[in-house]
mmCIF file of C-alpha atoms in Angstrom:
data_model
loop_
_atom_site.group_PDB
_atom_site.id
_atom_site.type_symbol
_atom_site.label_atom_id
_atom_site.label_comp_id
_atom_site.label_asym_id
_atom_site.label_seq_id
_atom_site.Cartn_x
_atom_site.Cartn_y
_atom_site.Cartn_z
ATOM 1 C CA UNK A 1 -1.446 -9.876 -1.274
ATOM 2 C CA UNK A 2 -3.560 -10.723 -4.337
ATOM 3 C CA UNK A 3 -6.329 -11.963 -2.070
ATOM 4 C CA UNK A 4 -6.386 -8.834 0.044
ATOM 5 C CA UNK A 5 -5.744 -6.259 -2.677
ATOM 6 C CA UNK A 6 -7.719 -7.669 -5.611
ATOM 7 C CA UNK A 7 -10.080 -10.504 -4.793
ATOM 8 C CA UNK A 8 -11.517 -9.354 -1.454
ATOM 9 C CA UNK A 9 -12.677 -5.917 -2.716
ATOM 10 C CA UNK A 10 -14.260 -7.483 -5.810
ATOM 11 C CA UNK A 11 -15.965 -10.167 -3.737
ATOM 12 C CA UNK A 12 -17.446 -7.514 -1.471
ATOM 13 C CA UNK A 13 -18.728 -5.482 -4.403
ATOM 14 C CA UNK A 14 -20.361 -8.606 -5.789
ATOM 15 C CA UNK A 15 -22.135 -9.314 -2.500
ATOM 16 C CA UNK A 16 -19.863 -12.009 -1.091
ATOM 17 C CA UNK A 17 -18.560 -12.132 2.480
ATOM 18 C CA UNK A 18 -14.974 -13.132 3.220
ATOM 19 C CA UNK A 19 -15.314 -15.802 5.907
ATOM 20 C CA UNK A 20 -11.883 -17.463 5.959
ATOM 21 C CA UNK A 21 -8.350 -16.406 5.064
ATOM 22 C CA UNK A 22 -5.212 -18.533 4.715
ATOM 23 C CA UNK A 23 -1.749 -17.072 5.297
ATOM 24 C CA UNK A 24 1.341 -18.401 7.044
ATOM 25 C CA UNK A 25 2.341 -14.855 8.045
ATOM 26 C CA UNK A 26 1.069 -13.999 11.564
ATOM 27 C CA UNK A 27 1.119 -10.292 10.712
ATOM 28 C CA UNK A 28 -1.103 -10.829 7.697
ATOM 29 C CA UNK A 29 -3.467 -12.997 9.715
ATOM 30 C CA UNK A 30 -3.826 -10.153 12.208
ATOM 31 C CA UNK A 31 -4.371 -7.671 9.368
ATOM 32 C CA UNK A 32 -7.070 -9.899 7.858
ATOM 33 C CA UNK A 33 -8.870 -10.128 11.182
ATOM 34 C CA UNK A 34 -8.748 -6.334 11.447
ATOM 35 C CA UNK A 35 -9.908 -5.803 7.853
ATOM 36 C CA UNK A 36 -12.831 -8.219 8.057
ATOM 37 C CA UNK A 37 -14.329 -8.521 11.558
ATOM 38 C CA UNK A 38 -15.391 -12.087 12.222
ATOM 39 C CA UNK A 39 -13.085 -13.614 9.618
ATOM 40 C CA UNK A 40 -11.367 -16.886 10.529
ATOM 41 C CA UNK A 41 -7.628 -16.825 9.774
ATOM 42 C CA UNK A 42 -5.814 -20.124 9.190
ATOM 43 C CA UNK A 43 -2.076 -20.884 8.911
ATOM 44 C CA UNK A 44 -2.562 -23.216 5.934
ATOM 45 C CA UNK A 45 -5.223 -24.564 3.599
ATOM 46 C CA UNK A 46 -5.406 -27.924 5.353
ATOM 47 C CA UNK A 47 -6.441 -26.185 8.565
ATOM 48 C CA UNK A 48 -9.148 -24.229 6.749
ATOM 49 C CA UNK A 49 -10.642 -27.294 5.066
ATOM 50 C CA UNK A 50 -10.625 -29.215 8.349
ATOM 51 C CA UNK A 51 -12.530 -26.469 10.165
ATOM 52 C CA UNK A 52 -14.719 -24.857 7.526
ATOM 53 C CA UNK A 53 -16.809 -25.585 4.440
ATOM 54 C CA UNK A 54 -16.766 -22.378 2.376
ATOM 55 C CA UNK A 55 -19.164 -21.739 -0.489
ATOM 56 C CA UNK A 56 -16.186 -20.815 -2.669
ATOM 57 C CA UNK A 57 -12.421 -21.259 -2.398
ATOM 58 C CA UNK A 58 -10.463 -18.478 -4.117
ATOM 59 C CA UNK A 59 -6.904 -19.637 -4.826
ATOM 60 C CA UNK A 60 -4.722 -16.511 -4.838
ATOM 61 C CA UNK A 61 -1.451 -18.016 -3.626
ATOM 62 C CA UNK A 62 1.855 -17.723 -5.546
ATOM 63 C CA UNK A 63 1.530 -19.262 -8.997
ATOM 64 C CA UNK A 64 3.655 -22.303 -8.230
ATOM 65 C CA UNK A 65 1.104 -23.503 -5.664
ATOM 66 C CA UNK A 66 -2.089 -22.938 -7.659
ATOM 67 C CA UNK A 67 -2.452 -26.572 -8.717
ATOM 68 C CA UNK A 68 -1.743 -27.907 -5.219
ATOM 69 C CA UNK A 69 -4.237 -25.580 -3.560
ATOM 70 C CA UNK A 70 -6.927 -25.928 -6.217
ATOM 71 C CA UNK A 71 -6.669 -29.724 -6.053
ATOM 72 C CA UNK A 72 -7.130 -29.586 -2.277
ATOM 73 C CA UNK A 73 -10.342 -27.637 -2.737
ATOM 74 C CA UNK A 74 -11.616 -29.979 -5.435
ATOM 75 C CA UNK A 75 -10.856 -33.046 -3.315
ATOM 76 C CA UNK A 76 -12.833 -31.470 -0.462
ATOM 77 C CA UNK A 77 -15.783 -30.822 -2.771
ATOM 78 C CA UNK A 78 -15.484 -27.040 -2.456
ATOM 79 C CA UNK A 79 -16.116 -24.918 -5.588
ATOM 80 C CA UNK A 80 -12.846 -23.337 -6.703
ATOM 81 C CA UNK A 81 -11.948 -20.089 -8.474
ATOM 82 C CA UNK A 82 -8.215 -20.160 -9.178
ATOM 83 C CA UNK A 83 -6.305 -17.000 -10.023
ATOM 84 C CA UNK A 84 -4.315 -16.738 -13.225
ATOM 85 C CA UNK A 85 -2.214 -18.466 -14.262
ATOM 86 C CA UNK A 86 -4.345 -21.532 -13.688
ATOM 87 C CA UNK A 87 -1.101 -23.541 -13.574
ATOM 88 C CA UNK A 88 2.535 -23.122 -14.551
ATOM 89 C CA UNK A 89 1.956 -25.133 -17.732
ATOM 90 C CA UNK A 90 -0.705 -26.843 -19.802
ATOM 91 C CA UNK A 91 -0.225 -30.230 -18.134
ATOM 92 C CA UNK A 92 -0.962 -28.785 -14.701
ATOM 93 C CA UNK A 93 -4.014 -26.923 -15.979
ATOM 94 C CA UNK A 94 -5.365 -30.016 -17.736
ATOM 95 C CA UNK A 95 -4.872 -32.055 -14.552
ATOM 96 C CA UNK A 96 -7.098 -29.620 -12.659
ATOM 97 C CA UNK A 97 -9.848 -29.902 -15.270
ATOM 98 C CA UNK A 98 -9.712 -33.699 -15.146
ATOM 99 C CA UNK A 99 -9.927 -33.758 -11.352
ATOM 100 C CA UNK A 100 -12.827 -31.298 -11.332
ATOM 101 C CA UNK A 101 -14.686 -33.578 -13.740
ATOM 102 C CA UNK A 102 -13.856 -36.686 -11.694
ATOM 103 C CA UNK A 103 -15.021 -35.147 -8.415
ATOM 104 C CA UNK A 104 -17.943 -33.239 -9.919
ATOM 105 C CA UNK A 105 -16.697 -30.081 -8.205
ATOM 106 C CA UNK A 106 -17.215 -26.668 -9.859
ATOM 107 C CA UNK A 107 -14.000 -25.052 -11.155
ATOM 108 C CA UNK A 108 -13.412 -21.694 -12.818
ATOM 109 C CA UNK A 109 -10.460 -19.386 -13.459
ATOM 110 C CA UNK A 110 -10.010 -15.713 -12.600
ATOM 111 C CA UNK A 111 -9.595 -14.327 -16.117
ATOM 112 C CA UNK A 112 -11.307 -11.200 -14.864
ATOM 113 C CA UNK A 113 -10.044 -8.932 -17.639
ATOM 114 C CA UNK A 114 -12.826 -10.318 -19.816
ATOM 115 C CA UNK A 115 -15.075 -7.937 -17.890
ATOM 116 C CA UNK A 116 -12.923 -4.836 -18.447
ATOM 117 C CA UNK A 117 -14.934 -2.075 -20.077
ATOM 118 C CA UNK A 118 -12.297 -1.850 -22.812
ATOM 119 C CA UNK A 119 -12.671 -5.535 -23.681
ATOM 120 C CA UNK A 120 -16.462 -5.425 -23.606
ATOM 121 C CA UNK A 121 -16.457 -2.334 -25.825
ATOM 122 C CA UNK A 122 -14.163 -3.998 -28.341
ATOM 123 C CA UNK A 123 -16.431 -7.047 -28.439
ATOM 124 C CA UNK A 124 -19.365 -4.760 -29.261
ATOM 125 C CA UNK A 125 -17.383 -2.988 -31.988
ATOM 126 C CA UNK A 126 -16.454 -6.312 -33.573
ATOM 127 C CA UNK A 127 -19.977 -7.718 -33.272
ATOM 128 C CA UNK A 128 -21.302 -4.646 -35.061
ATOM 129 C CA UNK A 129 -18.901 -5.175 -37.961
ATOM 130 C CA UNK A 130 -17.558 -1.653 -37.642
ATOM 131 C CA UNK A 131 -13.973 -2.672 -38.443
ATOM 132 C CA UNK A 132 -14.805 -4.877 -41.415
ATOM 133 C CA UNK A 133 -12.488 -7.874 -41.735
ATOM 134 C CA UNK A 134 -9.938 -7.732 -38.922
ATOM 135 C CA UNK A 135 -6.370 -8.669 -39.807
ATOM 136 C CA UNK A 136 -4.361 -7.557 -36.754
ATOM 137 C CA UNK A 137 -4.931 -7.269 -32.999
ATOM 138 C CA UNK A 138 -2.400 -5.483 -30.801
ATOM 139 C CA UNK A 139 -2.504 -5.213 -27.032
ATOM 140 C CA UNK A 140 0.188 -3.823 -24.763
ATOM 141 C CA UNK A 141 0.648 -3.971 -21.019
ATOM 142 C CA UNK A 142 3.673 -1.734 -20.670
ATOM 143 C CA UNK A 143 4.965 0.376 -17.807
ATOM 144 C CA UNK A 144 7.998 2.343 -16.747
ATOM 145 C CA UNK A 145 9.503 0.588 -13.718
ATOM 146 C CA UNK A 146 13.304 0.840 -14.021
ATOM 147 C CA UNK A 147 13.719 -0.100 -10.347
ATOM 148 C CA UNK A 148 11.874 -3.406 -9.938
ATOM 149 C CA UNK A 149 9.880 -4.420 -6.909
ATOM 150 C CA UNK A 150 11.401 -7.069 -4.665
ATOM 151 C CA UNK A 151 8.663 -9.719 -4.759
ATOM 152 C CA UNK A 152 8.306 -13.365 -5.702
ATOM 153 C CA UNK A 153 6.738 -12.303 -9.019
ATOM 154 C CA UNK A 154 9.993 -10.625 -9.996
ATOM 155 C CA UNK A 155 12.390 -13.124 -8.408
ATOM 156 C CA UNK A 156 10.913 -16.633 -8.642
ATOM 157 C CA UNK A 157 12.265 -18.028 -11.910
ATOM 158 C CA UNK A 158 9.815 -20.530 -13.361
ATOM 159 C CA UNK A 159 6.903 -19.203 -11.304
ATOM 160 C CA UNK A 160 7.037 -15.427 -11.675
ATOM 161 C CA UNK A 161 7.702 -13.089 -14.571
ATOM 162 C CA UNK A 162 5.421 -11.207 -16.907
ATOM 163 C CA UNK A 163 4.678 -14.190 -19.145
ATOM 164 C CA UNK A 164 2.793 -15.883 -16.302
ATOM 165 C CA UNK A 165 1.590 -12.687 -14.628
ATOM 166 C CA UNK A 166 0.185 -10.693 -17.547
ATOM 167 C CA UNK A 167 0.463 -13.240 -20.348
ATOM 168 C CA UNK A 168 -2.715 -15.110 -19.337
ATOM 169 C CA UNK A 169 -4.798 -11.931 -19.645
ATOM 170 C CA UNK A 170 -3.274 -10.977 -22.998
ATOM 171 C CA UNK A 171 -3.575 -14.441 -24.521
ATOM 172 C CA UNK A 172 -7.071 -15.012 -23.133
ATOM 173 C CA UNK A 173 -8.242 -11.786 -24.776
ATOM 174 C CA UNK A 174 -6.785 -12.815 -28.139
ATOM 175 C CA UNK A 175 -8.285 -16.309 -28.018
ATOM 176 C CA UNK A 176 -11.667 -15.026 -26.929
ATOM 177 C CA UNK A 177 -11.800 -12.451 -29.715
ATOM 178 C CA UNK A 178 -10.220 -14.337 -32.608
ATOM 179 C CA UNK A 179 -10.228 -18.031 -31.809
ATOM 180 C CA UNK A 180 -7.668 -20.843 -31.805
ATOM 181 C CA UNK A 181 -3.973 -20.255 -32.457
ATOM 182 C CA UNK A 182 -1.944 -22.340 -34.904
ATOM 183 C CA UNK A 183 1.517 -20.807 -34.392
ATOM 184 C CA UNK A 184 3.311 -18.800 -31.712
ATOM 185 C CA UNK A 185 6.482 -16.742 -32.011
ATOM 186 C CA UNK A 186 7.916 -15.191 -28.873
ATOM 187 C CA UNK A 187 10.705 -13.060 -27.467
ATOM 188 C CA UNK A 188 11.293 -13.264 -23.703
ATOM 189 C CA UNK A 189 13.977 -11.255 -21.911
ATOM 190 C CA UNK A 190 14.978 -10.547 -18.314
ATOM 191 C CA UNK A 191 16.269 -6.965 -18.280
ATOM 192 C CA UNK A 192 15.936 -5.843 -14.658
ATOM 193 C CA UNK A 193 14.771 -8.951 -12.783
ATOM 194 C CA UNK A 194 15.671 -12.666 -12.595
ATOM 195 C CA UNK A 195 12.335 -13.432 -14.286
ATOM 196 C CA UNK A 196 11.350 -12.143 -17.723
ATOM 197 C CA UNK A 197 10.192 -8.520 -17.667
ATOM 198 C CA UNK A 198 10.107 -8.002 -21.444
ATOM 199 C CA UNK A 199 7.641 -10.166 -23.380
ATOM 200 C CA UNK A 200 6.489 -10.153 -27.000
ATOM 201 C CA UNK A 201 4.160 -12.766 -28.491
ATOM 202 C CA UNK A 202 3.020 -13.047 -32.105
ATOM 203 C CA UNK A 203 0.052 -15.382 -32.511
ATOM 204 C CA UNK A 204 -1.309 -16.704 -35.797
ATOM 205 C CA UNK A 205 -5.006 -17.503 -35.452
ATOM 206 C CA UNK A 206 -6.679 -20.212 -37.499
ATOM 207 C CA UNK A 207 -9.056 -17.566 -38.856
ATOM 208 C CA UNK A 208 -6.206 -15.478 -40.283
ATOM 209 C CA UNK A 209 -5.876 -12.722 -37.670
ATOM 210 C CA UNK A 210 -2.418 -11.929 -36.284
ATOM 211 C CA UNK A 211 -2.209 -10.944 -32.605
ATOM 212 C CA UNK A 212 0.779 -9.002 -31.304
ATOM 213 C CA UNK A 213 0.888 -9.019 -27.496
ATOM 214 C CA UNK A 214 3.418 -7.085 -25.433
ATOM 215 C CA UNK A 215 4.210 -6.845 -21.733
ATOM 216 C CA UNK A 216 7.156 -4.904 -20.372
ATOM 217 C CA UNK A 217 8.419 -3.140 -17.266
ATOM 218 C CA UNK A 218 11.269 -1.158 -18.829
ATOM 219 C CA UNK A 219 9.183 0.885 -21.262
ATOM 220 C CA UNK A 220 9.772 4.618 -20.935
ATOM 221 C CA UNK A 221 7.101 5.392 -23.520
ATOM 222 C CA UNK A 222 4.256 2.862 -23.171
ATOM 223 C CA UNK A 223 2.518 2.377 -26.507
ATOM 224 C CA UNK A 224 -1.212 2.485 -27.228
ATOM 225 C CA UNK A 225 -3.003 -0.016 -25.019
ATOM 226 C CA UNK A 226 -5.051 -1.602 -27.813
ATOM 227 C CA UNK A 227 -5.082 -1.256 -31.590
ATOM 228 C CA UNK A 228 -7.257 -3.429 -33.819
ATOM 229 C CA UNK A 229 -6.895 -3.080 -37.590
ATOM 230 C CA UNK A 230 -9.566 -4.039 -40.097
ATOM 231 C CA UNK A 231 -10.645 -3.456 -43.685
ATOM 232 C CA UNK A 232 -13.119 -0.738 -42.614
ATOM 233 C CA UNK A 233 -11.083 1.039 -39.950
ATOM 234 C CA UNK A 234 -9.287 0.649 -36.640
ATOM 235 C CA UNK A 235 -10.195 0.637 -32.956
ATOM 236 C CA UNK A 236 -7.703 2.467 -30.749
ATOM 237 C CA UNK A 237 -7.415 2.645 -26.964
ATOM 238 C CA UNK A 238 -4.617 5.159 -26.335
ATOM 239 C CA UNK A 239 -3.644 4.553 -22.714
ATOM 240 C CA UNK A 240 -3.981 2.366 -19.673
ATOM 241 C CA UNK A 241 -5.119 3.418 -16.215
ATOM 242 C CA UNK A 242 -2.324 1.416 -14.566
ATOM 243 C CA UNK A 243 0.495 2.980 -16.597
ATOM 244 C CA UNK A 244 0.383 6.664 -17.574
ATOM 245 C CA UNK A 245 2.087 7.293 -20.904
ATOM 246 C CA UNK A 246 2.553 9.705 -23.800
ATOM 247 C CA UNK A 247 -0.652 8.633 -25.557
ATOM 248 C CA UNK A 248 -2.819 9.803 -22.669
ATOM 249 C CA UNK A 249 -3.248 13.085 -24.566
ATOM 250 C CA UNK A 250 -5.511 11.121 -26.923
ATOM 251 C CA UNK A 251 -7.921 10.207 -24.129
ATOM 252 C CA UNK A 252 -11.379 10.138 -25.747
ATOM 253 C CA UNK A 253 -13.043 11.671 -22.697
ATOM 254 C CA UNK A 254 -15.420 10.638 -19.952
ATOM 255 C CA UNK A 255 -17.723 7.778 -20.857
ATOM 256 C CA UNK A 256 -15.665 6.865 -23.918
ATOM 257 C CA UNK A 257 -13.475 3.755 -24.187
ATOM 258 C CA UNK A 258 -11.479 4.548 -27.310
ATOM 259 C CA UNK A 259 -11.590 5.706 -30.910
ATOM 260 C CA UNK A 260 -12.888 4.352 -34.191
ATOM 261 C CA UNK A 261 -10.264 5.616 -36.638
ATOM 262 C CA UNK A 262 -10.182 5.828 -40.432
ATOM 263 C CA UNK A 263 -7.067 7.727 -41.412
ATOM 264 C CA UNK A 264 -7.506 11.319 -40.243
ATOM 265 C CA UNK A 265 -11.092 10.659 -39.118
ATOM 266 C CA UNK A 266 -11.609 9.679 -35.486
ATOM 267 C CA UNK A 267 -14.898 8.966 -33.725
ATOM 268 C CA UNK A 268 -15.087 8.319 -29.955
ATOM 269 C CA UNK A 269 -16.651 5.003 -28.962
ATOM 270 C CA UNK A 270 -18.897 4.890 -25.862
ATOM 271 C CA UNK A 271 -17.798 2.592 -23.067
ATOM 272 C CA UNK A 272 -19.753 -0.639 -22.713
ATOM 273 C CA UNK A 273 -21.332 -1.397 -19.359
ATOM 274 C CA UNK A 274 -19.380 -3.736 -17.133
ATOM 275 C CA UNK A 275 -16.563 -3.973 -14.643
ATOM 276 C CA UNK A 276 -14.182 -6.344 -12.842
ATOM 277 C CA UNK A 277 -16.607 -7.269 -10.031
ATOM 278 C CA UNK A 278 -18.858 -8.829 -12.679
ATOM 279 C CA UNK A 279 -16.667 -11.941 -12.555
ATOM 280 C CA UNK A 280 -17.826 -12.700 -9.024
ATOM 281 C CA UNK A 281 -21.406 -11.730 -9.847
ATOM 282 C CA UNK A 282 -21.213 -14.352 -12.584
ATOM 283 C CA UNK A 283 -19.830 -16.824 -10.041
ATOM 284 C CA UNK A 284 -22.899 -16.206 -7.873
ATOM 285 C CA UNK A 285 -25.270 -16.938 -10.773
ATOM 286 C CA UNK A 286 -23.245 -20.011 -11.712
ATOM 287 C CA UNK A 287 -23.293 -21.556 -8.237
ATOM 288 C CA UNK A 288 -26.767 -20.531 -7.095
ATOM 289 C CA UNK A 289 -28.937 -20.189 -10.196
ATOM 290 C CA UNK A 290 -27.476 -22.586 -12.742
ATOM 291 C CA UNK A 291 -25.862 -19.843 -14.803
ATOM 292 C CA UNK A 292 -22.958 -20.513 -17.176
ATOM 293 C CA UNK A 293 -19.470 -21.010 -15.781
ATOM 294 C CA UNK A 294 -17.829 -17.542 -15.732
ATOM 295 C CA UNK A 295 -14.629 -18.840 -17.341
ATOM 296 C CA UNK A 296 -14.592 -22.372 -18.707
ATOM 297 C CA UNK A 297 -11.403 -23.945 -17.283
ATOM 298 C CA UNK A 298 -10.819 -25.676 -20.625
ATOM 299 C CA UNK A 299 -10.287 -22.208 -22.097
ATOM 300 C CA UNK A 300 -7.607 -21.575 -19.464
ATOM 301 C CA UNK A 301 -5.933 -24.822 -20.559
ATOM 302 C CA UNK A 302 -5.790 -23.408 -24.102
ATOM 303 C CA UNK A 303 -4.194 -20.230 -22.723
ATOM 304 C CA UNK A 304 -1.579 -22.306 -20.893
ATOM 305 C CA UNK A 305 -0.811 -24.194 -24.111
ATOM 306 C CA UNK A 306 -0.072 -20.906 -25.897
ATOM 307 C CA UNK A 307 2.217 -19.793 -23.058
ATOM 308 C CA UNK A 308 4.061 -23.126 -23.220
ATOM 309 C CA UNK A 309 4.515 -22.641 -26.968
ATOM 310 C CA UNK A 310 5.848 -19.138 -26.301
ATOM 311 C CA UNK A 311 8.561 -20.554 -24.045
ATOM 312 C CA UNK A 312 9.543 -23.088 -26.684
ATOM 313 C CA UNK A 313 9.639 -20.420 -29.373
ATOM 314 C CA UNK A 314 11.799 -18.090 -27.281
ATOM 315 C CA UNK A 315 14.183 -20.962 -26.588
ATOM 316 C CA UNK A 316 14.432 -22.257 -30.181
ATOM 317 C CA UNK A 317 13.890 -19.080 -32.184
ATOM 318 C CA UNK A 318 11.237 -20.846 -34.269
ATOM 319 C CA UNK A 319 7.453 -20.703 -34.414
ATOM 320 C CA UNK A 320 5.691 -23.323 -32.288
ATOM 321 C CA UNK A 321 2.241 -24.879 -32.429
ATOM 322 C CA UNK A 322 0.337 -24.968 -29.120
ATOM 323 C CA UNK A 323 -0.273 -28.458 -27.779
ATOM 324 C CA UNK A 324 -3.827 -29.795 -27.783
ATOM 325 C CA UNK A 325 -5.758 -32.916 -26.964
#
């Protein structure tokens, strides 16, 4: 479903053509052929790689098979963009990077939220020094879903859950903005599903910033999407398009991403240019014009290390240091 619902529309907007689709479900193969006339539908990845040589392999299978499928693409010499999480743990992610280097095959990771207008706007605010010295970063991905969906993401313990689904985006944003993490504290709970649906991470960055990251499905009043606190003010994004909440009344208006706040003073901040399809536009430049890799896979390894540390912290109740080379 991720391939059809997320990747395919973004690929189209970025000028790519979907030429091959892999799914073991005959109904989905028929739907793919109807959605994209001329597409070749295959029952498994082996069949695709035997019959076709795509310009790019997008791995959007369930998380537990990301490493297997990405390795198959790398071994075949096909450039790979693997969806988040890159792997279930740091070891799996690092193994992919090593194999990409050994085969000389391009590898990137779909951390597409880097191109969200909100993220790009925050980067501009920080670059302009408008918040002074930042001491805390908060980001929430909360929603009210008391009756969970019946999908592998909710049910597959060890492969699903919000830590692996939304955690990569949250952690990637924190690392990109504020650098390496020296300690992780975490709370992980399963309230309505077999997998965790209530996640809180506290990250201590080497530069002194604290990041508080939250993801939850049983949140009747979703909090402000983003709040960044500094010595000269705060940046506030009240709501999230995917989860209506009580802070939507603070919407800054069309063309505005959030607020620059100093006590009772609030100034709307214009939205930076950009959007989710820019990931695949960057892939095009990377593969055809020698542009930079859209997401360095080594950065996804660092994200996986933080998520591993979060699991250890939740299990032990103590802060944990992410593993590194």
